[in-house]
Backbone as a ProteinNet text record, in pm:
[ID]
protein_1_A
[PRIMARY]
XXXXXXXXXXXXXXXXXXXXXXXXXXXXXXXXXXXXXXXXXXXXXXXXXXXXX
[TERTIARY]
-5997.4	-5880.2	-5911.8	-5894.9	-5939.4	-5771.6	-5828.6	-5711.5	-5704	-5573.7	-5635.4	-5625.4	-5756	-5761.6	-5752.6	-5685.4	-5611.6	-5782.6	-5818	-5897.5	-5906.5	-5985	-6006.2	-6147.8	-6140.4	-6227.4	-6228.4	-6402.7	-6400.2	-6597.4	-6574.7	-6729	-6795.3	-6919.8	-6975.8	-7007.7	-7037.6	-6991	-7068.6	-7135.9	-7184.4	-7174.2	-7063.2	-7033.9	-7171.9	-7263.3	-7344	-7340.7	-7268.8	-7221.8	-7113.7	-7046.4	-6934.2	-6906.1	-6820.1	-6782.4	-6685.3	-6644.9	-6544.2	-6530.8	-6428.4	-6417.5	-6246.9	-6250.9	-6123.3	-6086.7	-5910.6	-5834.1	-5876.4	-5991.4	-5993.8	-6168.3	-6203.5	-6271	-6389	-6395.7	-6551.2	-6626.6	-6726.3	-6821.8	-6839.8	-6724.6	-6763.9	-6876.2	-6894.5	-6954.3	-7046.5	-7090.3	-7174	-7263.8	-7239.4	-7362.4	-7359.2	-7504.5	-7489.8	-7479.6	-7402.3	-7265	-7403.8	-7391.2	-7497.3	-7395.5	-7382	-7280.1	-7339.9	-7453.1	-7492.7	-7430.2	-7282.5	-7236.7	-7056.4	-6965.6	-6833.1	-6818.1	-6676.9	-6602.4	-6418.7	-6350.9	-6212.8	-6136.9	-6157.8	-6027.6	-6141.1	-6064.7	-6143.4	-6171.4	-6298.9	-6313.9	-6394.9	-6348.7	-6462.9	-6598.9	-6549	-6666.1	-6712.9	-6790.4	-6848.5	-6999.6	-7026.6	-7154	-7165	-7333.8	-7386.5	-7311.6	-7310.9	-7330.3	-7452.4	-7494.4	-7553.8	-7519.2	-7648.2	-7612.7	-7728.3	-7685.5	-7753.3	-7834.7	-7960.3	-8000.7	-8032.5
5637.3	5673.1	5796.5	5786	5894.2	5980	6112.7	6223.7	6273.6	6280.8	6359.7	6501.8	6557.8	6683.6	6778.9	6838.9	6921.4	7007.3	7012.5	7049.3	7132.5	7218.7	7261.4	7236.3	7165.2	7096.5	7210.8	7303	7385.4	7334	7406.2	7386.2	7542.4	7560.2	7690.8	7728.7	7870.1	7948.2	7809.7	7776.5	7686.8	7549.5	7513.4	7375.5	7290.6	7350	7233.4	7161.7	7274.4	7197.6	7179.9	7055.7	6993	7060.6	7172.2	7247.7	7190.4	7168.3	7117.8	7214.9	7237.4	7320.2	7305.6	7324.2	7260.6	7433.5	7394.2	7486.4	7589.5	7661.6	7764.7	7793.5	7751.5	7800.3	7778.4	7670.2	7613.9	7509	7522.1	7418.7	7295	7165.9	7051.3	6977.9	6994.4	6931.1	7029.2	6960.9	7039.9	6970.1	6960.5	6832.1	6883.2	6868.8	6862.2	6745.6	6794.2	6734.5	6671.9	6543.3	6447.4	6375.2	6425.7	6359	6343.5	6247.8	6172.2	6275.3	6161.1	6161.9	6186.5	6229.5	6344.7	6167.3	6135.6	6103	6137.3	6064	6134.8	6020.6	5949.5	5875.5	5745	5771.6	5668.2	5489	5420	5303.9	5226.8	5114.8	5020.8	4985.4	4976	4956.4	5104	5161.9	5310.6	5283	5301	5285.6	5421.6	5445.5	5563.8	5585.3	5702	5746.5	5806.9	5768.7	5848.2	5978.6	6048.5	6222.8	6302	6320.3	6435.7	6540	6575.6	6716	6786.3
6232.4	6311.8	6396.3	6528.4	6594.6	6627.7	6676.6	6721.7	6826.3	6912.6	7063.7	7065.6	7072.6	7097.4	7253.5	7205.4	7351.6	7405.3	7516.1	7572	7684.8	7705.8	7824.3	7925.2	8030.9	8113.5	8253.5	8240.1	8369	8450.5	8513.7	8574.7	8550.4	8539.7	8557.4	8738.1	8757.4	8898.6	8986.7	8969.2	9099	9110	9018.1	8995.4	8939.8	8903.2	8828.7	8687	8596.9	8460.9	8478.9	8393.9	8376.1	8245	8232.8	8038.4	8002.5	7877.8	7786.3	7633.4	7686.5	7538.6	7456.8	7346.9	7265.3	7259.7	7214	7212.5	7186.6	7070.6	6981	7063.7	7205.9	7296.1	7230.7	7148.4	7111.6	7202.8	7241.4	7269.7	7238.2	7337.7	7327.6	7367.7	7487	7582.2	7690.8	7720.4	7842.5	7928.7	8041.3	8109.6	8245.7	8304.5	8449.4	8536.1	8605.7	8691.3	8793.8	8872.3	8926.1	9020.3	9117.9	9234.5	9371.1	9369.8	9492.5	9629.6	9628.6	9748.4	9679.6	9840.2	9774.4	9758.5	9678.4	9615.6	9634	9732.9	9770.5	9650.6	9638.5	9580.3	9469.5	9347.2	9273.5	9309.1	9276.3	9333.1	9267.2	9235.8	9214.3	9285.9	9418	9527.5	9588.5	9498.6	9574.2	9623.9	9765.6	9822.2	9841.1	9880.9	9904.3	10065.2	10096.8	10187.7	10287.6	10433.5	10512.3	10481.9	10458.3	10455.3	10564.9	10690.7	10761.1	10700.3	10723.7	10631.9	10720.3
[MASK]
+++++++++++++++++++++++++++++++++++++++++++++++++++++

């Protein structure tokens, strides 16, 4: 039987980790964040984008 735990979901200063941490400010999660291309509105059909450099 699982429980929902109340969370707090931030990024570190340069947006590369994705942090998760539960109420009492412990260490859930932690991952770096891997985002191709921006993303405005959620989708089944997501293609890459042309990106200028």
């Amino acid at each position: 039987m699982s429980e929902n735990i109340p969370v707090v979901v931030t990024t570190d200063a340069n947006n590369d980790f994705g942090i998760v941490r539960d109420e009492n400010n412990r260490l859930i999660w932690r991952r770096l964040l891997v985002v191709p291309f921006p993303i405005d509105e959620p989708s089944d059909n997501i293609e890459p984008m042309d990106i200028d450099e």
